mmCIF file of C-alpha atoms and ligand atoms in Angstrom:
data_model
loop_
_atom_site.group_PDB
_atom_site.id
_atom_site.type_symbol
_atom_site.label_atom_id
_atom_site.label_comp_id
_atom_site.label_asym_id
_atom_site.label_seq_id
_atom_site.Cartn_x
_atom_site.Cartn_y
_atom_site.Cartn_z
ATOM 1 C CA UNK A 1 5.448 -12.900 -17.369
ATOM 2 C CA UNK A 2 3.291 -10.194 -19.198
ATOM 3 C CA UNK A 3 3.554 -10.489 -22.957
ATOM 4 C CA UNK A 4 2.546 -7.490 -24.961
ATOM 5 C CA UNK A 5 2.197 -8.276 -28.746
ATOM 6 C CA UNK A 6 1.608 -5.704 -31.513
ATOM 7 C CA UNK A 7 -0.558 -3.601 -29.382
ATOM 8 C CA UNK A 8 -2.123 -0.424 -30.945
ATOM 9 C CA UNK A 9 -4.417 2.111 -29.665
ATOM 10 C CA UNK A 10 -6.044 5.312 -31.094
ATOM 11 C CA UNK A 11 -8.164 7.999 -29.670
ATOM 12 C CA UNK A 12 -10.230 9.302 -32.439
ATOM 13 C CA UNK A 13 -7.735 10.118 -35.180
ATOM 14 C CA UNK A 14 -4.779 10.313 -32.939
ATOM 15 C CA UNK A 15 -2.743 6.954 -32.588
ATOM 16 C CA UNK A 16 -1.296 6.927 -29.129
ATOM 17 C CA UNK A 17 0.158 3.357 -29.043
ATOM 18 C CA UNK A 18 2.025 2.111 -32.195
ATOM 19 C CA UNK A 19 2.496 -1.669 -32.633
ATOM 20 C CA UNK A 20 3.952 -2.009 -29.126
ATOM 21 C CA UNK A 21 5.674 -5.454 -28.475
ATOM 22 C CA UNK A 22 7.215 -6.127 -25.009
ATOM 23 C CA UNK A 23 7.884 -8.895 -22.738
ATOM 24 C CA UNK A 24 7.802 -8.119 -19.000
ATOM 25 C CA UNK A 25 9.552 -11.121 -17.358
ATOM 26 C CA UNK A 26 8.215 -12.224 -13.835
ATOM 27 C CA UNK A 27 9.893 -10.677 -10.879
ATOM 28 C CA UNK A 28 11.845 -7.521 -10.367
ATOM 29 C CA UNK A 29 11.221 -3.924 -10.782
ATOM 30 C CA UNK A 30 10.645 -2.558 -14.211
ATOM 31 C CA UNK A 31 10.502 1.239 -14.640
ATOM 32 C CA UNK A 32 8.441 2.738 -17.505
ATOM 33 C CA UNK A 33 10.044 6.261 -18.322
ATOM 34 C CA UNK A 34 9.428 8.769 -21.180
ATOM 35 C CA UNK A 35 8.120 12.226 -22.071
ATOM 36 C CA UNK A 36 4.620 13.442 -21.118
ATOM 37 C CA UNK A 37 2.099 11.845 -23.752
ATOM 38 C CA UNK A 38 4.376 9.170 -24.639
ATOM 39 C CA UNK A 39 1.686 6.557 -23.909
ATOM 40 C CA UNK A 40 2.827 5.147 -20.493
ATOM 41 C CA UNK A 41 -0.516 5.467 -18.892
ATOM 42 C CA UNK A 42 -2.375 4.122 -21.829
ATOM 43 C CA UNK A 43 -0.179 1.002 -21.796
ATOM 44 C CA UNK A 44 -0.765 0.332 -18.101
ATOM 45 C CA UNK A 45 -4.434 0.885 -18.530
ATOM 46 C CA UNK A 46 -4.423 -1.596 -21.412
ATOM 47 C CA UNK A 47 -2.358 -4.164 -19.507
ATOM 48 C CA UNK A 48 -4.983 -3.821 -16.549
ATOM 49 C CA UNK A 49 -7.934 -3.969 -19.189
ATOM 50 C CA UNK A 50 -9.279 -0.645 -18.034
ATOM 51 C CA UNK A 51 -9.411 0.104 -21.781
ATOM 52 C CA UNK A 52 -9.354 -2.130 -24.783
ATOM 53 C CA UNK A 53 -6.817 -2.008 -27.550
ATOM 54 C CA UNK A 54 -7.614 -1.560 -31.286
ATOM 55 C CA UNK A 55 -5.364 -4.427 -32.144
ATOM 56 C CA UNK A 56 -2.662 -6.624 -30.509
ATOM 57 C CA UNK A 57 -2.785 -8.950 -27.577
ATOM 58 C CA UNK A 58 -1.596 -9.086 -23.952
ATOM 59 C CA UNK A 59 -1.226 -12.212 -21.939
ATOM 60 C CA UNK A 60 -0.539 -12.526 -18.209
ATOM 61 C CA UNK A 61 1.032 -15.736 -17.190
ATOM 62 C CA UNK A 62 -0.034 -17.244 -20.570
ATOM 63 C CA UNK A 63 -3.676 -16.095 -20.200
ATOM 64 C CA UNK A 64 -5.136 -13.907 -22.790
ATOM 65 C CA UNK A 65 -6.581 -10.862 -20.645
ATOM 66 C CA UNK A 66 -9.270 -10.308 -23.307
ATOM 67 C CA UNK A 67 -10.804 -13.697 -22.253
ATOM 68 C CA UNK A 68 -9.852 -13.690 -18.526
ATOM 69 C CA UNK A 69 -12.750 -13.201 -16.085
ATOM 70 C CA UNK A 70 -12.348 -9.794 -14.248
ATOM 71 C CA UNK A 71 -12.138 -11.406 -10.809
ATOM 72 C CA UNK A 72 -9.316 -13.608 -11.966
ATOM 73 C CA UNK A 73 -7.445 -10.821 -13.424
ATOM 74 C CA UNK A 74 -7.836 -8.752 -10.283
ATOM 75 C CA UNK A 75 -6.434 -11.445 -8.081
ATOM 76 C CA UNK A 76 -3.187 -11.447 -10.262
ATOM 77 C CA UNK A 77 -2.728 -7.894 -11.127
ATOM 78 C CA UNK A 78 -3.404 -4.541 -9.335
ATOM 79 C CA UNK A 79 -2.953 -1.108 -10.731
ATOM 80 C CA UNK A 80 -2.434 2.392 -9.123
ATOM 81 C CA UNK A 81 -3.731 4.882 -11.681
ATOM 82 C CA UNK A 82 -2.242 8.293 -12.263
ATOM 83 C CA UNK A 83 -5.465 10.128 -11.296
ATOM 84 C CA UNK A 84 -7.709 8.708 -8.532
ATOM 85 C CA UNK A 85 -11.032 10.306 -8.377
ATOM 86 C CA UNK A 86 -12.889 9.178 -5.488
ATOM 87 C CA UNK A 87 -16.391 10.536 -4.714
ATOM 88 C CA UNK A 88 -17.170 8.441 -1.756
ATOM 89 C CA UNK A 89 -16.263 9.454 1.717
ATOM 90 C CA UNK A 90 -13.896 6.658 2.784
ATOM 91 C CA UNK A 91 -11.390 6.233 5.509
ATOM 92 C CA UNK A 92 -7.899 5.156 4.793
ATOM 93 C CA UNK A 93 -8.649 1.677 6.257
ATOM 94 C CA UNK A 94 -11.827 1.429 4.204
ATOM 95 C CA UNK A 95 -9.906 2.159 1.101
ATOM 96 C CA UNK A 96 -7.567 -0.596 1.988
ATOM 97 C CA UNK A 97 -10.700 -2.817 2.186
ATOM 98 C CA UNK A 98 -11.434 -1.904 -1.506
ATOM 99 C CA UNK A 99 -8.242 -3.397 -2.376
ATOM 100 C CA UNK A 100 -9.449 -6.764 -0.852
ATOM 101 C CA UNK A 101 -12.650 -6.970 -2.905
ATOM 102 C CA UNK A 102 -11.195 -9.521 -5.387
ATOM 103 C CA UNK A 103 -10.676 -11.852 -2.540
ATOM 104 C CA UNK A 104 -13.599 -11.156 -0.190
ATOM 105 C CA UNK A 105 -16.343 -9.827 -2.453
ATOM 106 C CA UNK A 106 -17.090 -7.211 0.276
ATOM 107 C CA UNK A 107 -17.257 -9.447 3.369
ATOM 108 C CA UNK A 108 -13.862 -8.901 4.988
ATOM 109 C CA UNK A 109 -12.286 -11.909 6.734
ATOM 110 C CA UNK A 110 -9.458 -11.999 9.257
ATOM 111 C CA UNK A 111 -7.061 -12.631 6.500
ATOM 112 C CA UNK A 112 -8.381 -9.599 4.612
ATOM 113 C CA UNK A 113 -7.954 -7.336 7.707
ATOM 114 C CA UNK A 114 -4.423 -8.778 8.158
ATOM 115 C CA UNK A 115 -3.514 -7.896 4.575
ATOM 116 C CA UNK A 116 -4.875 -4.312 5.026
ATOM 117 C CA UNK A 117 -3.035 -3.982 8.318
ATOM 118 C CA UNK A 118 0.200 -4.986 6.474
ATOM 119 C CA UNK A 119 -0.332 -2.501 3.808
ATOM 120 C CA UNK A 120 -0.991 0.288 6.145
ATOM 121 C CA UNK A 121 2.067 -0.541 8.233
ATOM 122 C CA UNK A 122 4.241 -0.599 4.940
ATOM 123 C CA UNK A 123 3.104 2.705 3.936
ATOM 124 C CA UNK A 124 3.452 4.296 7.403
ATOM 125 C CA UNK A 125 -0.303 4.942 7.574
ATOM 126 C CA UNK A 126 -1.479 3.310 10.861
ATOM 127 C CA UNK A 127 -1.822 6.750 12.614
ATOM 128 C CA UNK A 128 -4.087 7.816 9.847
ATOM 129 C CA UNK A 129 -6.029 4.778 9.376
ATOM 130 C CA UNK A 130 -9.356 6.272 10.534
ATOM 131 C CA UNK A 131 -8.815 9.491 8.631
ATOM 132 C CA UNK A 132 -11.073 10.275 5.694
ATOM 133 C CA UNK A 133 -9.327 10.323 2.356
ATOM 134 C CA UNK A 134 -10.379 13.984 1.633
ATOM 135 C CA UNK A 135 -8.802 15.042 5.032
ATOM 136 C CA UNK A 136 -5.204 13.962 3.974
ATOM 137 C CA UNK A 137 -2.397 15.910 2.371
ATOM 138 C CA UNK A 138 -1.460 14.969 -1.238
ATOM 139 C CA UNK A 139 1.394 12.668 -0.365
ATOM 140 C CA UNK A 140 -0.706 10.998 2.451
ATOM 141 C CA UNK A 141 -3.553 10.350 -0.010
ATOM 142 C CA UNK A 142 -1.107 9.018 -2.633
ATOM 143 C CA UNK A 143 0.329 6.439 0.007
ATOM 144 C CA UNK A 144 -3.213 5.594 0.891
ATOM 145 C CA UNK A 145 -4.023 4.569 -2.711
ATOM 146 C CA UNK A 146 -0.701 2.690 -2.860
ATOM 147 C CA UNK A 147 -1.718 0.753 0.382
ATOM 148 C CA UNK A 148 -5.021 -0.158 -1.424
ATOM 149 C CA UNK A 149 -3.108 -1.596 -4.328
ATOM 150 C CA UNK A 150 -0.718 -3.641 -1.973
ATOM 151 C CA UNK A 151 -3.574 -4.860 0.091
ATOM 152 C CA UNK A 152 -4.739 -6.491 -3.089
ATOM 153 C CA UNK A 153 -1.770 -8.855 -2.682
ATOM 154 C CA UNK A 154 -1.508 -9.620 -6.262
ATOM 155 C CA UNK A 155 1.716 -11.082 -8.219
ATOM 156 C CA UNK A 156 1.789 -8.192 -10.494
ATOM 157 C CA UNK A 157 1.706 -4.347 -9.428
ATOM 158 C CA UNK A 158 1.259 -1.714 -12.042
ATOM 159 C CA UNK A 159 1.794 1.756 -10.472
ATOM 160 C CA UNK A 160 1.491 4.882 -12.500
ATOM 161 C CA UNK A 161 3.579 7.616 -10.901
ATOM 162 C CA UNK A 162 3.415 6.414 -7.370
ATOM 163 C CA UNK A 163 5.829 9.168 -6.318
ATOM 164 C CA UNK A 164 3.439 11.874 -7.178
ATOM 165 C CA UNK A 165 3.350 14.388 -4.282
ATOM 166 C CA UNK A 166 5.803 12.396 -2.072
ATOM 167 C CA UNK A 167 8.655 14.126 -0.248
ATOM 168 C CA UNK A 168 12.242 12.840 -0.724
ATOM 169 C CA UNK A 169 11.864 10.489 2.352
ATOM 170 C CA UNK A 170 8.528 8.945 1.366
ATOM 171 C CA UNK A 171 9.881 8.676 -2.294
ATOM 172 C CA UNK A 172 12.851 6.781 -1.233
ATOM 173 C CA UNK A 173 10.630 4.639 1.183
ATOM 174 C CA UNK A 174 8.217 3.947 -1.716
ATOM 175 C CA UNK A 175 11.061 2.797 -4.038
ATOM 176 C CA UNK A 176 12.479 0.636 -1.254
ATOM 177 C CA UNK A 177 9.102 -0.910 -0.742
ATOM 178 C CA UNK A 178 8.640 -1.793 -4.247
ATOM 179 C CA UNK A 179 12.070 -3.260 -4.385
ATOM 180 C CA UNK A 180 11.361 -5.205 -1.442
ATOM 181 C CA UNK A 181 8.040 -6.410 -2.784
ATOM 182 C CA UNK A 182 9.831 -7.550 -5.873
ATOM 183 C CA UNK A 183 12.881 -9.166 -4.336
ATOM 184 C CA UNK A 184 11.709 -10.640 -1.101
ATOM 185 C CA UNK A 185 8.042 -11.310 -1.942
ATOM 186 C CA UNK A 186 8.615 -12.246 -5.639
ATOM 187 C CA UNK A 187 6.235 -9.638 -6.984
ATOM 188 C CA UNK A 188 6.608 -8.118 -10.484
ATOM 189 C CA UNK A 189 6.521 -4.397 -10.413
ATOM 190 C CA UNK A 190 5.952 -2.185 -13.386
ATOM 191 C CA UNK A 191 6.148 1.436 -12.160
ATOM 192 C CA UNK A 192 5.968 4.712 -14.205
ATOM 193 C CA UNK A 193 8.548 7.287 -13.082
ATOM 194 C CA UNK A 194 9.464 10.593 -14.167
ATOM 195 C CA UNK A 195 12.502 10.744 -11.733
ATOM 196 C CA UNK A 196 15.245 9.134 -13.772
ATOM 197 C CA UNK A 197 17.411 8.883 -10.828
ATOM 198 C CA UNK A 198 14.891 6.773 -8.790
ATOM 199 C CA UNK A 199 14.605 4.697 -11.876
ATOM 200 C CA UNK A 200 18.361 4.317 -12.089
ATOM 201 C CA UNK A 201 18.849 3.320 -8.454
ATOM 202 C CA UNK A 202 15.878 0.973 -8.001
ATOM 203 C CA UNK A 203 15.123 -0.753 -11.119
ATOM 204 C CA UNK A 204 16.091 -4.108 -12.527
ATOM 205 C CA UNK A 205 15.337 -2.878 -15.969
ATOM 206 C CA UNK A 206 14.152 0.264 -17.660
ATOM 207 C CA UNK A 207 11.664 0.706 -20.602
ATOM 208 C CA UNK A 208 11.646 3.966 -22.281
ATOM 209 C CA UNK A 209 8.620 5.098 -24.319
ATOM 210 C CA UNK A 210 8.357 7.860 -26.890
ATOM 211 C CA UNK A 211 5.611 8.725 -29.331
ATOM 212 C CA UNK A 212 3.594 5.619 -28.595
ATOM 213 C CA UNK A 213 6.556 3.343 -29.133
ATOM 214 C CA UNK A 214 9.088 1.353 -27.178
ATOM 215 C CA UNK A 215 11.948 3.680 -27.638
ATOM 216 C CA UNK A 216 14.663 1.606 -25.824
ATOM 217 C CA UNK A 217 14.736 -0.983 -22.994
ATOM 218 C CA UNK A 218 17.523 -2.504 -21.033
ATOM 219 C CA UNK A 219 19.377 -2.271 -17.641
ATOM 220 C CA UNK A 220 19.745 1.198 -15.738
ATOM 221 C CA UNK A 221 23.391 1.208 -17.049
ATOM 222 C CA UNK A 222 22.327 0.966 -20.663
ATOM 223 C CA UNK A 223 19.367 3.448 -20.387
ATOM 224 C CA UNK A 224 20.702 6.099 -18.000
ATOM 225 C CA UNK A 225 23.477 7.355 -20.339
ATOM 226 C CA UNK A 226 23.669 10.629 -22.124
ATOM 227 C CA UNK A 227 22.882 9.405 -25.575
ATOM 228 C CA UNK A 228 19.560 7.466 -24.910
ATOM 229 C CA UNK A 229 18.332 10.191 -22.580
ATOM 230 C CA UNK A 230 19.064 12.929 -25.044
ATOM 231 C CA UNK A 231 17.173 11.242 -27.865
ATOM 232 C CA UNK A 232 14.354 10.312 -25.425
ATOM 233 C CA UNK A 233 13.732 13.602 -23.816
ATOM 234 C CA UNK A 234 15.297 16.094 -26.511
ATOM 235 C CA UNK A 235 17.632 17.587 -24.044
ATOM 236 C CA UNK A 236 21.208 17.207 -22.925
ATOM 237 C CA UNK A 237 21.565 15.189 -19.726
ATOM 238 C CA UNK A 238 24.805 14.542 -18.060
ATOM 239 C CA UNK A 239 25.213 11.271 -16.187
ATOM 240 C CA UNK A 240 27.786 10.723 -13.411
ATOM 241 C CA UNK A 241 28.676 7.577 -11.467
ATOM 242 C CA UNK A 242 28.349 8.540 -7.626
ATOM 243 C CA UNK A 243 28.826 5.829 -5.049
ATOM 244 C CA UNK A 244 28.323 3.093 -7.633
ATOM 245 C CA UNK A 245 25.046 4.523 -9.028
ATOM 246 C CA UNK A 246 24.411 6.369 -12.261
ATOM 247 C CA UNK A 247 22.977 9.691 -11.583
ATOM 248 C CA UNK A 248 21.532 12.023 -14.221
ATOM 249 C CA UNK A 249 22.001 15.694 -13.775
ATOM 250 C CA UNK A 250 19.491 18.062 -15.278
ATOM 251 C CA UNK A 251 18.649 20.706 -12.809
ATOM 252 C CA UNK A 252 20.996 23.463 -14.026
HETATM 253 N N1 ATP B 301 -9.090 9.423 -23.162
HETATM 254 C C1 ATP B 301 -8.303 9.994 -23.891
HETATM 255 N N2 ATP B 301 -8.825 10.599 -25.072
HETATM 256 C C2 ATP B 301 -8.058 11.229 -26.001
HETATM 257 N N3 ATP B 301 -6.697 11.235 -25.943
HETATM 258 C C3 ATP B 301 -6.115 10.640 -24.960
HETATM 259 C C4 ATP B 301 -6.925 10.054 -23.817
HETATM 260 N N4 ATP B 301 -6.030 9.574 -22.917
HETATM 261 C C5 ATP B 301 -4.730 9.885 -23.351
HETATM 262 N N5 ATP B 301 -4.892 10.565 -24.561
HETATM 263 C C6 ATP B 301 -3.782 10.952 -25.380
HETATM 264 O O1 ATP B 301 -2.811 9.939 -25.618
HETATM 265 C C7 ATP B 301 -1.459 10.196 -25.410
HETATM 266 C C8 ATP B 301 -0.827 9.320 -24.454
HETATM 267 O O2 ATP B 301 -1.336 9.749 -23.176
HETATM 268 P P1 ATP B 301 -0.658 8.942 -21.827
HETATM 269 O O3 ATP B 301 -1.634 9.393 -20.860
HETATM 270 O O4 ATP B 301 -0.626 7.496 -22.198
HETATM 271 O O5 ATP B 301 0.615 9.505 -21.857
HETATM 272 P P2 ATP B 301 1.752 9.318 -20.527
HETATM 273 O O6 ATP B 301 2.986 8.715 -21.327
HETATM 274 O O7 ATP B 301 1.218 8.523 -19.546
HETATM 275 O O8 ATP B 301 2.030 10.863 -20.228
HETATM 276 P P3 ATP B 301 2.273 11.588 -18.829
HETATM 277 O O9 ATP B 301 3.768 11.442 -18.523
HETATM 278 O O10 ATP B 301 1.948 13.051 -19.086
HETATM 279 O O11 ATP B 301 1.241 10.866 -17.743
HETATM 280 C C9 ATP B 301 -1.389 11.746 -25.066
HETATM 281 O O12 ATP B 301 -1.192 12.407 -26.348
HETATM 282 C C10 ATP B 301 -2.910 12.039 -24.594
HETATM 283 O O13 ATP B 301 -3.175 13.382 -24.915
HETATM 284 MG MG1 MG B 302 0.583 9.161 -17.543
#
């Protein structure tokens, strides 16, 4: 379980997280939604200890991350960041090898290669395995970064907008993959999404953020409803039940 207690974070005078308290139980898919600038990426970066809070505490399986050795944290928790700036010229397979670093410390074993292959298979990347990252399309590159995160083979997966640049088919495949990882492999997935309908159809729970606070959290049925969505996004959003799934309508 990830326990977040009274977490606050400011950038200069701007407070971007305000006293956030949240429990993320082990297992399942939790979608983190909310408007641009709500603090979603900041929260993920704090959980992964990429940045430090001003106050508050985060524990992962009872360990205070402020006092957990980096290598230990990296074996439990992997993060896909919203922006991935990579200068080095790496192939897709080499990028997967990066994900194994917490296990292998650079010297890849057979088990590491197997984990990389599994991740490349999952993300439909074997045909592109020897291609350089800067020779890929946007969606292919996004999948390569997700493969790196999966190859890390951690209990917790934090993914910041993994659907960026993906077409419908790969978007659906990504959500099914995350659902499988959670329900078949017992992983705990926290995923930032802007597509409410993917959140509605593939999450066990949804956490909504606004203005640096937890605005609401609950089941998809509780959150994907006209009232909470209107208050969250400041717009009218109709919701219909289609084939047993709650679908938000906001394209008109
Ligand atoms: N390094 C930084 N320096 C200053 N302000 C920052 C920094 N990073 C984020 N912010 C500000 O913090 C607030 C929260 O940003 P964050 O990236 O967490 O939002 P988000 O919910 O992920 O938004 P989006 O949906 O656009 O990705 C925003 O107002 C943003 O401008
Ligand atoms: Mg963000």
